Short mmCIF file of C-alpha atoms in Angstrom, two decimals:
data_model
loop_
_atom_site.label_atom_id
_atom_site.label_comp_id
_atom_site.label_asym_id
_atom_site.label_seq_id
_atom_site.Cartn_x
_atom_site.Cartn_y
_atom_site.Cartn_z
CA UNK A 1 174.06 272.99 66.65
CA UNK A 2 174.14 273.74 70.37
CA UNK A 3 177.33 272.88 72.21
CA UNK A 4 176.82 270.29 74.93
CA UNK A 5 177.58 270.78 78.62
CA UNK A 6 181.28 270.77 79.65
CA UNK A 7 182.24 269.45 83.10
CA UNK A 8 185.32 268.57 85.14
CA UNK A 9 186.15 265.51 87.20
CA UNK A 10 188.82 265.47 89.89
CA UNK A 11 190.67 262.24 90.61
CA UNK A 12 193.40 263.46 92.97
CA UNK A 13 192.49 261.06 95.77
CA UNK A 14 192.51 258.14 93.34
CA UNK A 15 195.11 258.72 90.59
CA UNK A 16 197.18 260.94 92.85
CA UNK A 17 197.35 258.04 95.29
CA UNK A 18 199.79 256.19 93.05
CA UNK A 19 202.39 258.68 94.25
CA UNK A 20 202.03 257.99 97.99
CA UNK A 21 200.30 254.61 98.06
CA UNK A 22 197.06 256.50 98.82
CA UNK A 23 198.33 257.38 102.31
CA UNK A 24 197.12 260.99 102.43
CA UNK A 25 196.03 260.75 106.06
CA UNK A 26 192.38 261.03 107.11
CA UNK A 27 192.47 264.73 107.90
CA UNK A 28 194.02 265.52 104.52
CA UNK A 29 191.60 263.27 102.64
CA UNK A 30 188.75 265.27 104.14
CA UNK A 31 190.49 268.60 103.54
CA UNK A 32 191.11 267.78 99.86
CA UNK A 33 187.51 266.63 99.44
CA UNK A 34 185.95 269.67 101.15
CA UNK A 35 188.12 272.08 99.18
CA UNK A 36 187.05 270.36 95.95
CA UNK A 37 183.40 270.63 96.94
CA UNK A 38 183.91 274.33 97.61
CA UNK A 39 185.65 274.77 94.24
CA UNK A 40 182.50 273.70 92.40
CA UNK A 41 184.04 270.80 90.49
CA UNK A 42 181.19 268.56 89.33
CA UNK A 43 182.67 265.11 90.00
CA UNK A 44 185.05 264.01 92.77
CA UNK A 45 186.64 260.58 92.68
CA UNK A 46 187.50 259.64 96.25
CA UNK A 47 189.69 256.60 95.61
CA UNK A 48 189.95 253.00 94.50
CA UNK A 49 187.60 250.23 95.56
CA UNK A 50 189.91 247.22 95.83
CA UNK A 51 188.89 244.17 97.87
CA UNK A 52 192.53 243.10 98.14
CA UNK A 53 193.37 246.07 100.38
CA UNK A 54 192.42 246.19 104.09
CA UNK A 55 190.43 249.11 105.44
CA UNK A 56 192.61 252.04 106.46
CA UNK A 57 191.05 255.31 107.59
CA UNK A 58 194.17 257.14 106.36
CA UNK A 59 194.19 255.83 102.79
CA UNK A 60 191.98 256.58 99.80
CA UNK A 61 191.93 252.95 98.68
CA UNK A 62 189.04 250.97 100.18
CA UNK A 63 187.96 247.31 100.21
CA UNK A 64 184.26 248.11 99.72
CA UNK A 65 181.70 250.89 99.56
CA UNK A 66 180.99 250.60 103.29
CA UNK A 67 184.54 251.86 103.90
CA UNK A 68 183.68 255.14 102.18
CA UNK A 69 180.83 255.63 104.68
CA UNK A 70 183.30 255.32 107.55
CA UNK A 71 185.96 257.61 106.05
CA UNK A 72 183.53 260.34 105.00
CA UNK A 73 181.05 260.04 107.87
CA UNK A 74 179.37 263.39 108.47
CA UNK A 75 181.04 265.09 105.49
CA UNK A 76 178.87 267.31 103.28
CA UNK A 77 179.32 266.53 99.59
CA UNK A 78 177.38 269.58 98.46
CA UNK A 79 176.46 269.43 94.78
CA UNK A 80 179.35 267.14 93.81
CA UNK A 81 178.83 263.67 92.34
CA UNK A 82 181.05 261.35 94.39
CA UNK A 83 182.79 258.51 92.55
CA UNK A 84 184.87 255.45 93.33
CA UNK A 85 186.94 253.49 90.85
CA UNK A 86 187.26 249.74 90.30
CA UNK A 87 190.03 248.20 88.23
CA UNK A 88 187.91 245.40 86.76
CA UNK A 89 188.55 242.13 88.57
CA UNK A 90 189.80 243.64 91.83
CA UNK A 91 186.45 244.30 93.55
CA UNK A 92 183.47 242.02 93.00
CA UNK A 93 179.85 243.08 93.02
CA UNK A 94 179.41 241.56 96.50
CA UNK A 95 181.56 244.39 97.91
CA UNK A 96 179.15 247.08 96.68
CA UNK A 97 176.11 248.23 98.64
CA UNK A 98 173.10 249.61 96.80
CA UNK A 99 173.88 253.19 95.80
CA UNK A 100 171.34 254.63 98.23
CA UNK A 101 173.20 253.14 101.20
CA UNK A 102 176.64 254.59 100.55
CA UNK A 103 178.44 257.92 100.27
CA UNK A 104 179.36 257.01 96.69
CA UNK A 105 177.06 258.08 93.84
CA UNK A 106 178.89 256.56 90.91
CA UNK A 107 181.56 254.02 90.03
CA UNK A 108 184.14 254.17 87.29
CA UNK A 109 185.27 250.79 85.95
CA UNK A 110 188.62 250.64 84.15
CA UNK A 111 189.47 247.79 81.79
CA UNK A 112 191.82 246.93 78.96
CA UNK A 113 190.62 246.22 75.46
CA UNK A 114 190.77 242.42 75.70
CA UNK A 115 188.45 242.52 78.76
CA UNK A 116 185.95 244.87 77.14
CA UNK A 117 182.89 242.63 77.00
CA UNK A 118 183.13 241.06 80.44
CA UNK A 119 183.93 244.44 82.00
CA UNK A 120 180.86 245.98 80.38
CA UNK A 121 178.76 243.10 81.76
CA UNK A 122 180.12 244.02 85.20
CA UNK A 123 179.22 247.68 84.53
CA UNK A 124 175.63 246.58 83.93
CA UNK A 125 175.60 244.80 87.32
CA UNK A 126 176.91 247.92 89.05
CA UNK A 127 174.35 250.05 87.26
CA UNK A 128 171.57 247.77 88.52
CA UNK A 129 172.58 248.75 92.07
CA UNK A 130 171.66 252.34 91.27
CA UNK A 131 175.11 253.81 90.61
CA UNK A 132 176.07 256.22 87.87
CA UNK A 133 178.50 254.02 85.91
CA UNK A 134 181.50 255.28 83.95
CA UNK A 135 183.07 252.77 81.52
CA UNK A 136 186.76 253.64 81.29
CA UNK A 137 188.71 252.52 78.18
CA UNK A 138 192.25 251.97 79.50
CA UNK A 139 194.97 252.50 76.86
CA UNK A 140 192.50 253.82 74.33
CA UNK A 141 195.41 254.08 71.89
CA UNK A 142 195.33 250.28 71.46
CA UNK A 143 191.86 250.40 69.89
CA UNK A 144 191.66 250.35 66.09
CA UNK A 145 188.94 252.36 64.35
CA UNK A 146 187.01 249.14 63.82
CA UNK A 147 187.39 248.21 67.49
CA UNK A 148 186.17 251.66 68.54
CA UNK A 149 182.98 251.15 66.55
CA UNK A 150 182.60 247.67 68.06
CA UNK A 151 183.06 249.17 71.52
CA UNK A 152 180.43 251.83 70.82
CA UNK A 153 177.90 249.16 69.86
CA UNK A 154 178.65 247.23 73.05
CA UNK A 155 178.46 250.25 75.33
CA UNK A 156 175.17 251.37 73.77
CA UNK A 157 173.57 248.14 74.97
CA UNK A 158 174.11 248.99 78.64
CA UNK A 159 173.93 252.80 78.33
CA UNK A 160 176.26 253.81 81.18
CA UNK A 161 176.22 257.34 82.53
CA UNK A 162 179.52 258.03 80.76
CA UNK A 163 182.39 256.40 78.92
CA UNK A 164 185.93 257.79 78.99
CA UNK A 165 188.96 257.67 76.74
CA UNK A 166 191.95 256.91 79.00
CA UNK A 167 195.34 257.85 77.56
CA UNK A 168 197.16 255.64 80.06
CA UNK A 169 200.69 256.25 78.80
CA UNK A 170 200.27 259.81 77.55
CA UNK A 171 200.69 258.84 73.90
CA UNK A 172 198.06 261.01 72.25
CA UNK A 173 198.45 264.33 70.52
CA UNK A 174 195.48 266.58 69.81
CA UNK A 175 194.84 265.22 66.32
CA UNK A 176 194.88 261.59 67.45
CA UNK A 177 192.60 262.36 70.39
CA UNK A 178 190.05 264.09 68.21
CA UNK A 179 190.15 261.24 65.67
CA UNK A 180 189.26 258.74 68.39
CA UNK A 181 186.63 261.07 69.79
CA UNK A 182 185.06 261.60 66.35
CA UNK A 183 184.44 257.87 65.98
CA UNK A 184 182.96 257.52 69.46
CA UNK A 185 180.93 260.69 69.05
CA UNK A 186 179.43 259.34 65.84
CA UNK A 187 178.57 255.89 67.21
CA UNK A 188 178.00 256.16 70.97
CA UNK A 189 174.41 256.87 72.05
CA UNK A 190 174.05 260.68 72.35
CA UNK A 191 172.71 260.37 75.90
CA UNK A 192 176.04 258.94 77.14
CA UNK A 193 178.63 261.49 78.24
CA UNK A 194 182.14 261.05 76.83
CA UNK A 195 185.12 261.86 79.00
CA UNK A 196 188.88 262.05 78.64
CA UNK A 197 191.60 261.10 81.13
CA UNK A 198 195.04 262.43 80.19
CA UNK A 199 198.57 261.67 81.28
CA UNK A 200 201.40 264.12 80.83
CA UNK A 201 204.26 262.07 79.37
CA UNK A 202 204.55 264.44 76.41
CA UNK A 203 203.48 267.57 78.31
CA UNK A 204 200.16 267.41 76.42
CA UNK A 205 197.74 266.44 79.19
CA UNK A 206 196.24 269.92 79.61
CA UNK A 207 196.43 270.76 75.89
CA UNK A 208 194.60 267.59 74.91
CA UNK A 209 191.90 268.01 77.57
CA UNK A 210 191.42 271.63 76.53
CA UNK A 211 191.07 270.57 72.89
CA UNK A 212 188.27 268.13 73.76
CA UNK A 213 186.47 270.68 75.92
CA UNK A 214 186.72 273.25 73.11
CA UNK A 215 185.16 270.95 70.49
CA UNK A 216 181.82 272.04 69.07
CA UNK A 217 180.18 268.67 69.75
CA UNK A 218 176.60 268.79 70.99
CA UNK A 219 177.41 265.91 73.34
CA UNK A 220 177.98 266.46 77.07
CA UNK A 221 181.73 266.09 77.71
CA UNK A 222 183.90 265.90 80.79
CA UNK A 223 187.64 266.06 81.38
CA UNK A 224 189.63 264.56 84.24
CA UNK A 225 192.22 266.48 86.18
CA UNK A 226 194.11 266.31 89.44
CA UNK A 227 195.28 269.01 91.79
CA UNK A 228 198.76 270.17 90.69
CA UNK A 229 198.71 267.33 88.14
CA UNK A 230 199.38 264.78 90.90
CA UNK A 231 199.20 261.28 89.51
CA UNK A 232 200.68 258.10 88.12
CA UNK A 233 203.85 258.31 86.05
CA UNK A 234 204.15 261.77 84.47
CA UNK A 235 201.01 262.97 86.20
CA UNK A 236 197.72 264.30 84.88
CA UNK A 237 196.18 267.43 83.45
CA UNK A 238 196.29 269.95 86.33
CA UNK A 239 192.80 270.65 87.62
CA UNK A 240 193.57 274.30 88.35
CA UNK A 241 194.53 274.87 84.70
CA UNK A 242 191.36 273.17 83.47
CA UNK A 243 189.29 275.33 85.80
CA UNK A 244 191.04 278.46 84.57
CA UNK A 245 190.33 277.50 80.96
CA UNK A 246 186.70 276.63 81.70
CA UNK A 247 186.15 279.93 83.54
CA UNK A 248 187.61 281.92 80.65
CA UNK A 249 186.19 280.09 77.65
CA UNK A 250 183.27 277.85 78.66
CA UNK A 251 181.30 279.90 81.16
CA UNK A 252 182.71 278.06 84.18
CA UNK A 253 182.31 279.38 87.70
CA UNK A 254 184.97 277.35 89.48
CA UNK A 255 186.67 278.79 92.55
CA UNK A 256 190.30 278.09 91.65
CA UNK A 257 191.47 279.66 94.92
CA UNK A 258 190.16 276.57 96.75
CA UNK A 259 192.39 274.34 94.64
CA UNK A 260 195.39 276.63 95.05
CA UNK A 261 194.88 276.57 98.83
CA UNK A 262 194.94 272.75 98.68
CA UNK A 263 198.21 272.81 96.74
CA UNK A 264 199.69 275.08 99.37
CA UNK A 265 198.42 273.24 102.45
CA UNK A 266 198.51 269.60 101.32
CA UNK A 267 199.74 268.71 97.86
CA UNK A 268 203.02 270.60 97.69
CA UNK A 269 204.26 268.91 100.84
CA UNK A 270 203.71 265.52 99.16
CA UNK A 271 205.37 266.77 95.96
CA UNK A 272 208.53 267.77 97.84
CA UNK A 273 208.86 264.24 99.20
CA UNK A 274 207.88 262.35 96.04
CA UNK A 275 207.72 264.41 92.87
CA UNK A 276 205.79 263.57 89.72
CA UNK A 277 205.52 265.08 86.27
CA UNK A 278 207.26 265.14 82.93
CA UNK A 279 210.76 263.64 82.83
CA UNK A 280 213.02 261.73 80.49
CA UNK A 281 211.98 258.34 81.88
CA UNK A 282 208.33 258.78 80.93
CA UNK A 283 209.24 260.51 77.69
CA UNK A 284 211.19 257.40 76.62
CA UNK A 285 208.29 255.13 77.55
CA UNK A 286 205.81 257.16 75.56
CA UNK A 287 208.03 257.91 72.57
CA UNK A 288 208.63 254.18 72.10
CA UNK A 289 204.98 253.29 72.92
CA UNK A 290 206.18 250.95 75.67
CA UNK A 291 205.13 250.13 79.20
CA UNK A 292 207.17 252.25 81.69
CA UNK A 293 208.36 249.08 83.45
CA UNK A 294 210.41 248.20 80.37
CA UNK A 295 212.22 251.52 80.65
CA UNK A 296 212.70 251.06 84.39
CA UNK A 297 214.13 247.56 83.88
CA UNK A 298 216.66 248.68 81.29
CA UNK A 299 217.69 251.86 83.09
CA UNK A 300 218.20 249.97 86.34
CA UNK A 301 220.70 247.72 84.58
CA UNK A 302 223.06 250.75 84.62
CA UNK A 303 224.88 249.27 81.63
CA UNK A 304 223.14 250.95 78.69
CA UNK A 305 223.20 254.39 77.19
CA UNK A 306 219.86 256.08 76.54
CA UNK A 307 220.40 255.53 72.82
CA UNK A 308 220.81 251.79 73.40
CA UNK A 309 217.70 251.64 75.61
CA UNK A 310 215.67 253.28 72.85
CA UNK A 311 217.13 250.84 70.31
CA UNK A 312 216.05 247.84 72.41
CA UNK A 313 212.56 249.23 72.99
CA UNK A 314 212.27 249.85 69.27
CA UNK A 315 212.53 246.11 68.64
CA UNK A 316 209.55 245.13 70.80
CA UNK A 317 206.62 243.70 68.82
CA UNK A 318 203.36 245.62 69.07
CA UNK A 319 201.58 242.97 71.15
CA UNK A 320 204.29 243.23 73.84
CA UNK A 321 204.77 246.99 73.99
CA UNK A 322 202.11 247.92 76.54
CA UNK A 323 201.77 244.53 78.28
CA UNK A 324 204.84 244.26 80.52
CA UNK A 325 206.61 240.89 80.32
CA UNK A 326 209.68 240.64 82.59
CA UNK A 327 211.04 237.46 81.02
CA UNK A 328 210.64 238.84 77.52
CA UNK A 329 212.55 242.07 78.18
CA UNK A 330 215.35 240.10 79.88
CA UNK A 331 215.67 238.00 76.73
CA UNK A 332 215.74 241.12 74.56
CA UNK A 333 218.37 242.70 76.79
CA UNK A 334 220.61 239.66 76.54
CA UNK A 335 220.13 239.40 72.81
CA UNK A 336 221.07 243.05 72.37
CA UNK A 337 224.10 242.82 74.62
CA UNK A 338 225.38 239.67 72.96
CA UNK A 339 226.51 241.41 69.81
CA UNK A 340 228.40 238.85 67.80
CA UNK A 341 232.03 239.50 67.02
CA UNK A 342 235.07 237.43 66.24
CA UNK A 343 237.53 238.37 68.98
CA UNK A 344 240.15 235.67 68.27
CA UNK A 345 242.64 238.14 66.81
CA UNK A 346 242.29 240.57 69.72
CA UNK A 347 242.67 237.73 72.24
CA UNK A 348 245.91 236.69 70.52
CA UNK A 349 247.24 240.26 70.54
CA UNK A 350 246.49 240.69 74.24
CA UNK A 351 247.97 237.31 75.07
CA UNK A 352 251.23 238.37 73.46
CA UNK A 353 251.28 241.75 75.25
CA UNK A 354 250.45 240.33 78.69
CA UNK A 355 252.64 237.23 78.52
CA UNK A 356 255.17 237.01 81.35
CA UNK A 357 254.00 240.21 83.05
CA UNK A 358 252.45 240.79 86.45
CA UNK A 359 248.95 242.22 86.16
CA UNK A 360 247.16 244.52 88.61
CA UNK A 361 243.40 245.01 88.22
CA UNK A 362 241.91 248.20 89.68
CA UNK A 363 238.30 248.63 90.84
CA UNK A 364 236.52 251.82 91.99
CA UNK A 365 236.28 250.93 95.69
CA UNK A 366 237.19 253.35 98.48
CA UNK A 367 240.39 251.47 99.32
CA UNK A 368 241.97 252.85 96.13
CA UNK A 369 242.33 256.08 98.12
CA UNK A 370 242.35 254.83 101.69
CA UNK A 371 245.08 252.25 101.04
CA UNK A 372 246.79 254.03 98.17
CA UNK A 373 250.25 253.34 99.66
CA UNK A 374 249.70 249.59 99.22
CA UNK A 375 248.83 250.12 95.57
CA UNK A 376 251.80 252.39 94.79
CA UNK A 377 254.17 250.01 96.62
CA UNK A 378 252.92 247.04 94.61
CA UNK A 379 253.31 248.94 91.34
CA UNK A 380 256.86 250.05 92.28
CA UNK A 381 257.94 246.52 93.22
CA UNK A 382 256.18 244.47 90.54
CA UNK A 383 256.03 246.88 87.57
CA UNK A 384 252.73 245.30 86.51
CA UNK A 385 250.45 245.95 83.59
CA UNK A 386 247.64 247.97 85.22
CA UNK A 387 244.05 247.44 84.08
CA UNK A 388 241.15 249.42 85.55
CA UNK A 389 237.47 248.55 85.23
CA UNK A 390 235.02 251.07 83.69
CA UNK A 391 237.01 254.08 84.90
CA UNK A 392 240.52 255.56 84.91
CA UNK A 393 241.79 256.71 88.33
CA UNK A 394 243.15 260.26 88.28
CA UNK A 395 246.25 259.60 90.42
CA UNK A 396 247.29 256.12 89.30
CA UNK A 397 248.42 255.63 85.70
CA UNK A 398 246.85 252.64 83.96
CA UNK A 399 247.80 250.86 80.76
CA UNK A 400 244.36 249.56 79.84
CA UNK A 401 240.75 250.23 80.76
CA UNK A 402 238.33 247.31 80.62
CA UNK A 403 234.99 248.80 79.53
CA UNK A 404 231.81 246.75 79.89
CA UNK A 405 229.15 249.44 80.22
CA UNK A 406 228.21 251.95 77.53
CA UNK A 407 226.85 254.24 80.24
CA UNK A 408 230.37 254.67 81.63
CA UNK A 409 232.03 255.64 78.34
CA UNK A 410 231.48 259.41 78.53
CA UNK A 411 232.75 259.58 82.11
CA UNK A 412 235.70 257.37 81.18
CA UNK A 413 236.81 259.73 78.42
CA UNK A 414 236.68 262.59 80.93
CA UNK A 415 238.69 260.54 83.46
CA UNK A 416 241.36 259.77 80.87
CA UNK A 417 241.70 263.32 79.58
CA UNK A 418 242.01 264.89 83.05
CA UNK A 419 244.09 262.20 84.80
CA UNK A 420 247.31 260.25 84.35
CA UNK A 421 245.95 257.65 81.92
CA UNK A 422 245.53 259.64 78.73
CA UNK A 423 247.41 257.06 76.69
CA UNK A 424 245.62 254.03 78.12
CA UNK A 425 244.06 251.70 75.59
CA UNK A 426 240.49 250.51 75.92
CA UNK A 427 239.52 246.84 75.99
CA UNK A 428 235.77 246.93 75.40
CA UNK A 429 233.21 244.16 75.50
CA UNK A 430 231.15 243.79 72.34
CA UNK A 431 227.95 245.16 73.87
CA UNK A 432 229.44 248.63 74.27
CA UNK A 433 229.78 249.45 70.60
CA UNK A 434 229.26 247.97 67.16
CA UNK A 435 232.08 250.01 65.61
CA UNK A 436 235.30 248.03 65.74
CA UNK A 437 237.37 251.17 65.14
CA UNK A 438 236.30 252.86 68.36
CA UNK A 439 238.42 250.75 70.71
CA UNK A 440 241.81 249.08 70.62
CA UNK A 441 240.43 245.66 71.55
CA UNK A 442 236.95 244.16 71.60
CA UNK A 443 236.07 240.95 73.45
CA UNK A 444 232.90 238.92 73.10
CA UNK A 445 230.34 239.91 75.72
CA UNK A 446 228.57 236.55 75.64
CA UNK A 447 231.81 234.72 76.44
CA UNK A 448 232.30 236.70 79.66
CA UNK A 449 228.86 237.00 81.27
CA UNK A 450 227.26 234.51 83.65
CA UNK A 451 223.65 233.91 82.45
CA UNK A 452 222.99 231.54 85.38
CA UNK A 453 222.89 234.29 88.01
CA UNK A 454 220.67 237.28 88.79
CA UNK A 455 223.16 239.98 87.78
CA UNK A 456 224.73 238.43 84.73
CA UNK A 457 227.30 241.10 83.91
CA UNK A 458 229.35 241.69 87.06
CA UNK A 459 232.35 243.64 85.77
CA UNK A 460 234.94 242.00 88.02
CA UNK A 461 233.79 238.51 87.06
CA UNK A 462 233.84 239.47 83.39
CA UNK A 463 237.38 240.85 83.73
CA UNK A 464 238.64 237.72 85.51
CA UNK A 465 237.18 235.58 82.73
CA UNK A 466 238.89 237.84 80.18
CA UNK A 467 242.23 237.36 81.94
CA UNK A 468 241.77 233.60 81.77
CA UNK A 469 240.93 233.82 78.07
CA UNK A 470 244.20 235.62 77.32
CA UNK A 471 246.12 232.98 79.27
CA UNK A 472 247.15 234.67 82.51
CA UNK A 473 248.02 232.40 85.45
CA UNK A 474 247.63 235.07 88.15
CA UNK A 475 246.38 238.61 88.84
CA UNK A 476 246.36 241.02 91.77
CA UNK A 477 243.31 243.08 92.74
CA UNK A 478 243.04 246.54 94.30
CA UNK A 479 239.91 248.61 94.86
CA UNK A 480 237.55 245.65 94.69
CA UNK A 481 236.20 246.19 98.18
CA UNK A 482 232.95 244.27 98.01
CA UNK A 483 229.61 245.74 99.04
CA UNK A 484 228.17 247.07 102.28
CA UNK A 485 224.58 248.04 103.10
CA UNK A 486 225.76 250.68 105.54
CA UNK A 487 228.35 252.72 103.65
CA UNK A 488 229.25 254.07 100.24
CA UNK A 489 230.85 251.33 98.20
CA UNK A 490 232.66 253.58 95.74
CA UNK A 491 235.08 256.48 96.13
CA UNK A 492 232.73 258.41 93.82
CA UNK A 493 229.04 257.91 94.75
CA UNK A 494 227.96 258.63 91.16
CA UNK A 495 229.49 255.30 90.13
CA UNK A 496 227.38 253.28 92.54
CA UNK A 497 224.53 251.18 91.21
CA UNK A 498 221.05 251.64 92.66
CA UNK A 499 220.95 247.99 93.73
CA UNK A 500 224.45 247.84 95.29
CA UNK A 501 223.41 248.26 98.93
CA UNK A 502 220.15 246.39 98.56
CA UNK A 503 221.91 243.31 97.16
CA UNK A 504 225.18 243.63 99.08
CA UNK A 505 225.11 240.15 100.62
CA UNK A 506 224.16 238.47 97.37
CA UNK A 507 226.90 240.29 95.41
CA UNK A 508 229.59 239.49 97.98
CA UNK A 509 228.63 235.81 98.15
CA UNK A 510 228.42 235.54 94.38
CA UNK A 511 231.92 236.95 93.78
CA UNK A 512 233.41 234.83 96.57
CA UNK A 513 231.90 231.72 94.98
CA UNK A 514 233.30 232.71 91.58
CA UNK A 515 236.77 233.21 93.06
CA UNK A 516 236.54 229.79 94.67
CA UNK A 517 235.48 228.18 91.38
CA UNK A 518 238.35 229.85 89.51
CA UNK A 519 241.02 228.27 91.71
CA UNK A 520 243.31 226.21 89.52
CA UNK A 521 242.58 228.45 86.53
CA UNK A 522 243.63 231.83 87.95
CA UNK A 523 245.48 232.75 91.13
CA UNK A 524 244.00 235.90 92.68
CA UNK A 525 245.67 237.99 95.40
CA UNK A 526 244.34 241.14 97.08
CA UNK A 527 246.52 244.23 97.39
CA UNK A 528 243.83 246.17 99.25
CA UNK A 529 241.30 244.91 101.78
CA UNK A 530 238.18 243.25 100.38
CA UNK A 531 235.04 241.55 101.60
CA UNK A 532 235.64 238.99 98.89
CA UNK A 533 238.55 237.62 100.95
CA UNK A 534 236.38 236.71 103.96
#
């Protein structure tokens, strides 16, 4: 059996555009393209065709095929086959000129499994305009063996130029890839090329592409790559590595120096401003077979440990894993945080300990240091019980630490061991741990949050509610400065939440409203200056 032809497809200007919103700049678009032509790569994808986006000479995302004629006017495409990509449903057939009238030779159409039949009908319409059509199976890992055979039968009816397996979330290993390929290879018409588009979430993009190229199939195969692996999420199989492999093992004659020059003159500058590639974020998404937006949502909460994030993602049903649903993940987050516990005994113990004492609550705001004399004077005069929130200050001894965020626990233990609060007891909310023995006191998380607002687990609000639950008539606050868009809100920047400056006005107004609503239940005084007073 004779091995089929092996070819490479570059999609830097398209997939790489996710990194910089396709704003390469016109000169750099042309430089990337001309270098790729000189490298000898067979197929060059020049960007998305998306009717929702206005024409921009500096971006590789275009409303129609006519835009490609304007951007690449006078450019020599040499022997390369020039491609555009359509995410099915974003660019109708009316935005495509006949192939002979445009710079573009072929169009790749991406679609998810549930849109398979209507997307293939669209592919047939595009093909009728004279384009080489590539049918792109997004999230190929969602297809069962039976569905793969069904897809093969459907694709054989229209006979596109090629069909590609798209590992959208980088989930495949070499064995899984070759299993999928074996089914398609057996059932797809032998005249249709089969391609593979990798992502690098598990650092397997190049390895998987190499495995496909090395197969002894008689079918013509092609593998996607991008310069320096530039691309969505963890990036793609690096084109320069694929060229190196092809030159060494498959009789390739690619000029890799052209690609390396492009990395040096164009791509690395982008990388320094907005990096891509393998990292823990994309590893978590892939290892749990979940959409990356789920990971982003949970990590941005800044309340969960990595272990807890993985536990939540592990509970998602299969039909939700790769189809992001914001409301659904919010519900799962709340359900996970609201770990049931009977805290009546701990509330009674705290009520007895706090009864008749002044209480000072400490936050991590800058005034803890800037107005330290106010704090030490209050402590000297009032001899209060001192409770800090999610940290233990190094120079002010505290009696208790109120812990609401699992992510803060490791840092808290370090604070306590190196500061003046080594004997402080921890009052934890029930979302932090399921082991009662870990902390001195555990209070019900669901009794302290505010599910009616955007950020349901504001630590100060939770602590004030806890003080009311244990029967205190009054508390004093220090280090609860409120939020500013223009300055650091914490004495230690590592403690600041990513959304603190962005949502400063909302957070300040929300806490002020809570303080107003608590009047009559809890008297609150400020020892240090705070925006919550205004």
